[in-house]
Amino acid sequence: MQSPHYKKILLTGVNGQVGHALQQALAKQPALFGELVCLDRNKLDLSNPQAIRGAVQAIQPDLIINPAAYTAVDKAESEPDLAYAINAIAPGVLAEEAAKLGAKLIHFSTDYVYAGNKVGAYVENDATAPLSVYGKSKLAGEEAIRSVGLPSLIFRTSWVYGAYGKNFLHTILRLAKEREQLRIVADQVGAPTSSLCIAQAVLQVLARWDGERSGVYHLVNAGHTTWHGFATAIVDAYAQLQLTHHWQPLKALVANIEAITTADYPTPAVRPANSYLDCTKLSADFSVQLPDWREALMAEFQALPNQ
Ligand SMILES: NC(=O)c1ccc[n+]([C@@H]2O[C@H](COP(=O)([O-])OP(=O)(O)OC[C@H]3O[C@@H](n4cnc5c(N)ncnc54)[C@H](OP(=O)(O)O)[C@@H]3O)[C@@H](O)[C@H]2O)c1
């Protein structure tokens, strides 16, 4: 029998969107690894560096996958120390401990490392200039991993959503059931990215990664839209499936989704106006391409629980 690519994988954040999707996807690929150790916040608090060192030394993985993060973008403005502990310090400690074992690291970062004033899609070597505490803390996490210099891949993704977890898809469906009128920001551009697609893409990369290549890769669904475009697509998809699935009707129709500006909807954290990410590098180095965001949205709809 062929030996697996990875003897023991340590996966963090298994109750989060990407961590959950990765756990499910890995369960369907038993040939890829020998053992999978899943840690949630109760088993490993990433704000505690000593706990991280102890866990990695006890588990002795040959691959660490770290989708756990402080993701409350607005709250991070008033909790910078906690955001930095989890998003900046913890990835560096994971990288140091992985390096001691000769292990590899997969980490996730964000489109919010960019300022958003570029015309067109961002490529990986464009200048970073995060506008928020969250974005700055995630960039500091990337830098901490880079400074350790182990075999590592950092996937910058964007606008993550899915049937599982707390996200924009569920917020829009809840609001569209409660209200006849929605007001959604139409001047921020990005790529809604399905957690299922992220997990599938990461597994494809893992099967092909020999550790030679390290660095940052954009990993988002193809195409781009605005939050208003995304909300419209969600309500439209629901309306298409509602009758056949016997789902509760929505109060808000597509025509009742008003396009507003960022200035009309002030938030504590400043978000980039354009965070559309070019994924050519991922495709060139690993032959991995994610589907268009509209196609991915329909696949996530198929996984939705009864509405
Ligand atoms: N969500 C987005 O729109 C988005 C966009 C761009 C990039 N990203 C990046 O993509 C990755 C995955 O994000 P996601 O959407 O899956 O996030 P998520 O759904 O918010 O999940 C984050 C996970 O991190 C865990 N966590 C938070 N603090 C922790 C701590 N102190 N110790 C241990 N675990 C802790 C959470 O645990 P609990 O379940 O206990 O809270 C949760 O399971 C992250 O690196 C994120 O920065 C996300």
CSV table of C-alpha atoms and ligand atoms in Angstrom, one decimal:
chain,number,residue,atom,x,y,z
A,1,MET,CA,0.0,0.0,0.0
A,2,GLN,CA,1.2,3.5,-0.8
A,3,SER,CA,2.1,5.6,2.3
A,4,PRO,CA,0.0,8.7,2.8
A,5,HIS,CA,1.3,12.2,1.9
A,6,TYR,CA,1.0,13.3,5.5
A,7,LYS,CA,1.4,11.0,8.6
A,8,LYS,CA,-0.4,13.3,11.0
A,9,ILE,CA,-2.3,16.5,10.3
A,10,LEU,CA,-3.2,19.0,13.1
A,11,LEU,CA,-6.2,21.1,12.1
A,12,THR,CA,-7.3,24.1,14.1
A,13,GLY,CA,-10.6,26.1,14.0
A,14,VAL,CA,-12.8,23.1,13.3
A,15,ASN,CA,-16.0,24.9,14.4
A,16,GLY,CA,-15.4,27.8,11.9
A,17,GLN,CA,-16.5,27.9,8.3
A,18,VAL,CA,-13.2,26.9,6.6
A,19,GLY,CA,-12.1,24.5,9.4
A,20,HIS,CA,-15.4,22.6,9.3
A,21,ALA,CA,-15.3,22.3,5.5
A,22,LEU,CA,-11.7,21.1,5.7
A,23,GLN,CA,-12.5,18.5,8.3
A,24,GLN,CA,-15.4,17.2,6.2
A,25,ALA,CA,-13.3,17.2,3.0
A,26,LEU,CA,-10.4,15.5,4.7
A,27,ALA,CA,-12.7,12.7,5.9
A,28,LYS,CA,-13.4,11.9,2.3
A,29,GLN,CA,-9.7,11.7,1.4
A,30,PRO,CA,-8.3,9.1,3.8
A,31,ALA,CA,-5.5,8.2,1.4
A,32,LEU,CA,-4.0,11.7,1.9
A,33,PHE,CA,-3.1,11.3,5.6
A,34,GLY,CA,-2.6,8.8,8.3
A,35,GLU,CA,-4.1,10.6,11.3
A,36,LEU,CA,-6.1,13.8,11.6
A,37,VAL,CA,-6.1,15.7,15.0
A,38,CYS,CA,-8.8,18.4,15.1
A,39,LEU,CA,-8.6,21.1,17.8
A,40,ASP,CA,-11.3,23.6,18.6
A,41,ARG,CA,-11.0,26.5,20.9
A,42,ASN,CA,-11.7,24.4,24.0
A,43,LYS,CA,-8.9,22.1,23.3
A,44,LEU,CA,-6.4,24.7,22.2
A,45,ASP,CA,-6.8,28.5,22.9
A,46,LEU,CA,-4.7,30.2,20.3
A,47,SER,CA,-4.4,33.3,22.4
A,48,ASN,CA,-2.1,31.3,24.7
A,49,PRO,CA,1.4,30.8,23.1
A,50,GLN,CA,2.5,28.3,25.7
A,51,ALA,CA,-0.6,26.1,25.1
A,52,ILE,CA,0.2,26.2,21.3
A,53,ARG,CA,3.8,25.1,21.9
A,54,GLY,CA,2.6,22.3,24.3
A,55,ALA,CA,-0.1,21.0,21.9
A,56,VAL,CA,2.2,20.9,18.8
A,57,GLN,CA,5.0,19.2,20.8
A,58,ALA,CA,2.5,16.6,22.2
A,59,ILE,CA,0.8,15.9,18.8
A,60,GLN,CA,4.0,15.9,16.6
A,61,PRO,CA,2.2,16.6,13.3
A,62,ASP,CA,4.0,16.7,10.0
A,63,LEU,CA,1.4,19.2,8.7
A,64,ILE,CA,-0.4,22.0,10.5
A,65,ILE,CA,-3.5,23.6,8.9
A,66,ASN,CA,-4.6,26.8,10.6
A,67,PRO,CA,-7.9,28.2,9.5
A,68,ALA,CA,-8.7,29.5,13.1
A,69,ALA,CA,-8.7,33.3,13.4
A,70,TYR,CA,-10.1,36.3,15.1
A,71,THR,CA,-12.6,37.2,12.3
A,72,ALA,CA,-14.9,39.8,14.0
A,73,VAL,CA,-13.7,42.6,11.7
A,74,ASP,CA,-15.5,45.5,13.4
A,75,LYS,CA,-15.0,44.2,17.0
A,76,ALA,CA,-11.3,44.0,16.3
A,77,GLU,CA,-11.1,47.8,16.3
A,78,SER,CA,-11.9,47.7,20.0
A,79,GLU,CA,-10.0,44.5,20.9
A,80,PRO,CA,-6.7,44.9,19.0
A,81,ASP,CA,-4.7,42.9,21.6
A,82,LEU,CA,-6.8,39.8,21.3
A,83,ALA,CA,-7.0,40.1,17.5
A,84,TYR,CA,-3.2,40.3,17.3
A,85,ALA,CA,-2.7,37.4,19.8
A,86,ILE,CA,-4.8,35.1,17.6
A,87,ASN,CA,-4.1,36.5,14.1
A,88,ALA,CA,-0.4,37.6,14.4
A,89,ILE,CA,1.3,35.9,17.4
A,90,ALA,CA,-0.3,32.5,17.2
A,91,PRO,CA,0.6,31.8,13.5
A,92,GLY,CA,4.2,32.7,14.3
A,93,VAL,CA,4.3,30.3,17.2
A,94,LEU,CA,2.6,27.6,15.1
A,95,ALA,CA,5.3,28.2,12.5
A,96,GLU,CA,8.2,28.0,15.0
A,97,GLU,CA,6.9,24.8,16.5
A,98,ALA,CA,6.3,23.3,13.1
A,99,ALA,CA,9.8,24.2,12.0
A,100,LYS,CA,11.3,22.5,15.0
A,101,LEU,CA,9.5,19.2,13.9
A,102,GLY,CA,10.3,19.7,10.2
A,103,ALA,CA,6.6,20.0,9.6
A,104,LYS,CA,4.8,22.1,7.0
A,105,LEU,CA,2.2,24.8,7.6
A,106,ILE,CA,-1.0,25.9,5.7
A,107,HIS,CA,-2.4,29.2,6.9
A,108,PHE,CA,-5.2,31.5,5.8
A,109,SER,CA,-5.2,35.3,5.3
A,110,THR,CA,-7.5,37.9,3.8
A,111,ASP,CA,-8.2,40.3,1.0
A,112,TYR,CA,-8.3,43.0,3.8
A,113,VAL,CA,-4.5,43.2,3.7
A,114,TYR,CA,-5.0,45.5,0.7
A,115,ALA,CA,-6.0,49.1,0.7
A,116,GLY,CA,-8.5,48.5,-2.1
A,117,ASN,CA,-7.6,51.5,-4.3
A,118,LYS,CA,-6.1,49.5,-7.2
A,119,VAL,CA,-8.0,49.5,-10.5
A,120,GLY,CA,-8.4,45.8,-11.4
A,121,ALA,CA,-7.6,42.6,-9.6
A,122,TYR,CA,-4.9,42.4,-7.0
A,123,VAL,CA,-1.9,40.0,-7.6
A,124,GLU,CA,0.1,38.5,-4.7
A,125,ASN,CA,3.1,40.9,-5.0
A,126,ASP,CA,1.0,44.1,-5.0
A,127,ALA,CA,1.7,46.4,-2.1
A,128,THR,CA,-0.3,45.6,1.1
A,129,ALA,CA,-1.7,48.4,3.2
A,130,PRO,CA,-4.5,47.2,5.5
A,131,LEU,CA,-7.1,49.7,6.6
A,132,SER,CA,-8.4,47.9,9.7
A,133,VAL,CA,-7.0,46.3,12.9
A,134,TYR,CA,-8.2,42.9,11.5
A,135,GLY,CA,-6.3,43.4,8.2
A,136,LYS,CA,-3.2,44.6,10.0
A,137,SER,CA,-3.3,41.7,12.4
A,138,LYS,CA,-3.7,39.2,9.6
A,139,LEU,CA,-0.8,40.8,7.7
A,140,ALA,CA,1.4,40.6,10.8
A,141,GLY,CA,0.5,36.8,11.0
A,142,GLU,CA,1.7,36.3,7.4
A,143,GLU,CA,4.9,38.2,8.2
A,144,ALA,CA,5.5,36.1,11.4
A,145,ILE,CA,5.2,32.9,9.3
A,146,ARG,CA,7.5,34.2,6.6
A,147,SER,CA,10.2,35.2,9.1
A,148,VAL,CA,10.4,31.6,10.4
A,149,GLY,CA,11.1,30.4,6.9
A,150,LEU,CA,9.5,26.9,6.9
A,151,PRO,CA,7.7,25.2,4.0
A,152,SER,CA,4.4,27.1,4.2
A,153,LEU,CA,1.5,28.2,2.1
A,154,ILE,CA,-0.6,31.2,3.0
A,155,PHE,CA,-4.0,31.4,1.2
A,156,ARG,CA,-5.5,34.9,1.0
A,157,THR,CA,-9.2,34.4,0.6
A,158,SER,CA,-12.3,36.7,0.6
A,159,TRP,CA,-15.9,37.1,1.6
A,160,VAL,CA,-16.2,33.5,3.0
A,161,TYR,CA,-19.7,32.1,3.3
A,162,GLY,CA,-21.4,28.7,3.2
A,163,ALA,CA,-24.3,26.6,4.2
A,164,TYR,CA,-22.4,26.0,7.5
A,165,GLY,CA,-21.5,28.8,9.9
A,166,LYS,CA,-22.3,32.5,10.5
A,167,ASN,CA,-22.0,34.5,7.3
A,168,PHE,CA,-23.5,36.9,4.8
A,169,LEU,CA,-25.6,34.2,3.2
A,170,HIS,CA,-27.5,33.4,6.4
A,171,THR,CA,-27.7,37.1,7.4
A,172,ILE,CA,-29.4,38.0,4.0
A,173,LEU,CA,-31.8,35.1,4.2
A,174,ARG,CA,-32.7,36.1,7.8
A,175,LEU,CA,-33.2,39.7,6.9
A,176,ALA,CA,-35.1,38.9,3.7
A,177,LYS,CA,-37.6,36.8,5.8
A,178,GLU,CA,-38.1,39.6,8.3
A,179,ARG,CA,-38.2,42.7,6.1
A,180,GLU,CA,-39.6,43.8,2.7
A,181,GLN,CA,-36.8,46.2,2.0
A,182,LEU,CA,-33.0,45.6,2.3
A,183,ARG,CA,-30.3,48.2,1.9
A,184,ILE,CA,-26.9,46.7,0.8
A,185,VAL,CA,-23.6,48.3,0.1
A,186,ALA,CA,-22.9,48.4,-3.7
A,187,ASP,CA,-19.5,50.2,-3.9
A,188,GLN,CA,-17.2,47.4,-2.4
A,189,VAL,CA,-16.0,44.9,-5.0
A,190,GLY,CA,-14.8,41.4,-4.2
A,191,ALA,CA,-15.3,37.6,-4.7
A,192,PRO,CA,-17.8,35.8,-2.5
A,193,THR,CA,-15.9,32.5,-1.7
A,194,SER,CA,-17.6,29.3,-0.7
A,195,SER,CA,-16.1,27.4,2.3
A,196,LEU,CA,-16.7,24.1,0.4
A,197,CYS,CA,-14.7,25.4,-2.6
A,198,ILE,CA,-11.9,26.6,-0.3
A,199,ALA,CA,-11.6,23.1,1.3
A,200,GLN,CA,-11.7,21.3,-2.1
A,201,ALA,CA,-9.0,23.6,-3.5
A,202,VAL,CA,-6.8,23.2,-0.5
A,203,LEU,CA,-7.0,19.4,-0.7
A,204,GLN,CA,-6.1,19.5,-4.3
A,205,VAL,CA,-3.1,21.7,-3.5
A,206,LEU,CA,-2.1,19.3,-0.6
A,207,ALA,CA,-2.0,16.3,-2.8
A,208,ARG,CA,0.4,18.1,-5.2
A,209,TRP,CA,2.6,20.1,-2.7
A,210,ASP,CA,6.1,18.8,-2.2
A,211,GLY,CA,7.0,21.6,0.1
A,212,GLU,CA,9.4,23.2,-2.5
A,213,ARG,CA,7.0,26.1,-3.1
A,214,SER,CA,6.3,28.4,-0.2
A,215,GLY,CA,4.5,31.8,0.0
A,216,VAL,CA,1.3,33.6,-0.5
A,217,TYR,CA,-1.5,32.5,-2.9
A,218,HIS,CA,-4.8,34.1,-3.7
A,219,LEU,CA,-7.6,31.5,-3.3
A,220,VAL,CA,-11.1,32.8,-4.2
A,221,ASN,CA,-14.0,31.9,-6.4
A,222,ALA,CA,-13.8,33.2,-9.9
A,223,GLY,CA,-15.5,36.4,-11.0
A,224,HIS,CA,-16.4,39.3,-8.7
A,225,THR,CA,-19.4,41.4,-7.6
A,226,THR,CA,-20.5,43.8,-4.9
A,227,TRP,CA,-22.2,43.0,-1.6
A,228,HIS,CA,-25.4,44.2,-3.3
A,229,GLY,CA,-24.8,41.9,-6.2
A,230,PHE,CA,-24.1,39.0,-3.8
A,231,ALA,CA,-27.3,39.8,-1.8
A,232,THR,CA,-29.3,39.9,-5.0
A,233,ALA,CA,-27.9,36.6,-6.2
A,234,ILE,CA,-28.8,35.0,-2.8
A,235,VAL,CA,-32.4,36.2,-2.9
A,236,ASP,CA,-32.7,35.2,-6.5
A,237,ALA,CA,-31.3,31.7,-5.9
A,238,TYR,CA,-33.7,31.2,-2.9
A,239,ALA,CA,-36.7,32.3,-5.0
A,240,GLN,CA,-35.8,29.8,-7.6
A,241,LEU,CA,-35.5,26.9,-5.1
A,242,GLN,CA,-38.2,27.9,-2.7
A,243,LEU,CA,-41.2,26.2,-4.3
A,244,THR,CA,-39.5,22.9,-5.1
A,245,HIS,CA,-37.9,22.8,-1.6
A,246,HIS,CA,-41.1,23.9,0.2
A,247,TRP,CA,-39.2,26.7,1.9
A,248,GLN,CA,-40.7,29.7,3.7
A,249,PRO,CA,-41.3,32.6,1.3
A,250,LEU,CA,-39.1,35.7,1.6
A,251,LYS,CA,-40.6,39.1,2.3
A,252,ALA,CA,-37.9,40.9,0.3
A,253,LEU,CA,-37.8,40.4,-3.5
A,254,VAL,CA,-34.8,41.2,-5.7
A,255,ALA,CA,-36.4,44.5,-6.7
A,256,ASN,CA,-36.6,45.5,-3.1
A,257,ILE,CA,-32.8,45.3,-2.5
A,258,GLU,CA,-31.6,48.9,-2.5
A,259,ALA,CA,-28.0,49.7,-3.6
A,260,ILE,CA,-26.4,52.0,-1.0
A,261,THR,CA,-22.9,53.4,-0.6
A,262,THR,CA,-20.3,52.6,2.1
A,263,ALA,CA,-20.9,56.1,3.5
A,264,ASP,CA,-24.6,55.2,4.0
A,265,TYR,CA,-23.6,52.3,6.2
A,266,PRO,CA,-20.8,53.3,8.5
A,267,THR,CA,-18.9,50.6,10.4
A,268,PRO,CA,-16.1,50.7,13.0
A,269,ALA,CA,-13.6,49.1,10.6
A,270,VAL,CA,-12.8,50.6,7.2
A,271,ARG,CA,-13.0,48.0,4.4
A,272,PRO,CA,-11.3,48.1,1.0
A,273,ALA,CA,-13.4,49.4,-1.9
A,274,ASN,CA,-11.8,46.8,-4.2
A,275,SER,CA,-10.5,43.5,-3.0
A,276,TYR,CA,-10.9,41.4,-6.0
A,277,LEU,CA,-8.0,38.9,-6.1
A,278,ASP,CA,-6.4,37.4,-9.2
A,279,CYS,CA,-5.7,33.6,-8.8
A,280,THR,CA,-3.4,33.1,-11.8
A,281,LYS,CA,-0.5,32.1,-9.5
A,282,LEU,CA,-2.5,29.3,-7.8
A,283,SER,CA,-3.6,28.0,-11.2
A,284,ALA,CA,0.0,28.2,-12.7
A,285,ASP,CA,1.8,26.5,-9.7
A,286,PHE,CA,-0.8,23.9,-8.6
A,287,SER,CA,-3.3,23.6,-11.6
A,288,VAL,CA,-6.1,24.5,-9.2
A,289,GLN,CA,-9.0,26.7,-10.3
A,290,LEU,CA,-12.0,27.6,-8.3
A,291,PRO,CA,-15.5,27.8,-10.0
A,292,ASP,CA,-17.3,31.0,-10.6
A,293,TRP,CA,-18.9,32.4,-7.5
A,294,ARG,CA,-22.5,32.1,-8.8
A,295,GLU,CA,-22.0,28.4,-9.5
A,296,ALA,CA,-20.5,28.0,-6.0
A,297,LEU,CA,-23.4,29.8,-4.5
A,298,MET,CA,-25.8,27.2,-6.0
A,299,ALA,CA,-23.8,24.4,-4.6
A,300,GLU,CA,-23.9,25.9,-1.1
A,301,PHE,CA,-27.7,26.3,-1.5
A,302,GLN,CA,-27.9,22.6,-2.1
A,303,ALA,CA,-26.3,22.0,1.3
A,304,LEU,CA,-28.6,24.5,3.2
A,305,PRO,CA,-30.7,23.0,5.9
A,306,ASN,CA,-34.5,23.3,5.6
A,307,GLN,CA,-35.6,27.0,5.5
B,1,LIG,N1,-14.9,34.9,7.0
B,1,LIG,C1,-14.4,35.7,6.0
B,1,LIG,O1,-15.2,36.4,5.3
B,1,LIG,C2,-13.0,35.7,5.6
B,1,LIG,C3,-12.5,36.5,4.6
B,1,LIG,C4,-11.2,36.5,4.3
B,1,LIG,C5,-10.3,35.7,5.0
B,1,LIG,N2,-10.8,34.9,6.0
B,1,LIG,C6,-9.8,34.0,6.7
B,1,LIG,O2,-10.1,32.7,6.4
B,1,LIG,C7,-9.8,31.9,7.6
B,1,LIG,C8,-11.1,31.1,8.0
B,1,LIG,O3,-12.1,32.0,8.3
B,1,LIG,P1,-13.5,31.5,8.7
B,1,LIG,O4,-14.5,32.2,7.8
B,1,LIG,O5,-13.6,30.0,8.7
B,1,LIG,O6,-13.7,32.0,10.2
B,1,LIG,P2,-14.7,31.7,11.3
B,1,LIG,O7,-15.9,30.9,10.7
B,1,LIG,O8,-15.0,32.9,12.0
B,1,LIG,O9,-14.0,30.6,12.2
B,1,LIG,C9,-12.9,31.0,12.9
B,1,LIG,C10,-12.5,29.9,13.9
B,1,LIG,O10,-11.5,30.4,14.7
B,1,LIG,C11,-11.7,30.0,16.0
B,1,LIG,N3,-11.0,30.8,17.0
B,1,LIG,C12,-11.2,32.1,17.3
B,1,LIG,N4,-10.5,32.5,18.4
B,1,LIG,C13,-9.8,31.4,18.8
B,1,LIG,C14,-8.9,31.1,19.8
B,1,LIG,N5,-8.5,32.0,20.7
B,1,LIG,N6,-8.4,29.8,19.9
B,1,LIG,C15,-8.8,28.9,19.1
B,1,LIG,N7,-9.7,29.0,18.1
B,1,LIG,C16,-10.2,30.3,17.9
B,1,LIG,C17,-13.2,30.1,16.2
B,1,LIG,O11,-13.6,29.4,17.3
B,1,LIG,P3,-15.1,29.4,17.9
B,1,LIG,O12,-15.9,28.6,16.9
B,1,LIG,O13,-15.0,28.8,19.3
B,1,LIG,O14,-15.5,30.9,17.9
B,1,LIG,C18,-13.7,29.6,14.9
B,1,LIG,O15,-13.9,28.2,14.9
B,1,LIG,C19,-9.3,32.9,8.6
B,1,LIG,O16,-7.9,32.9,8.6
B,1,LIG,C20,-9.9,34.2,8.2
B,1,LIG,O17,-9.1,35.3,8.7
B,1,LIG,C21,-12.1,34.9,6.3
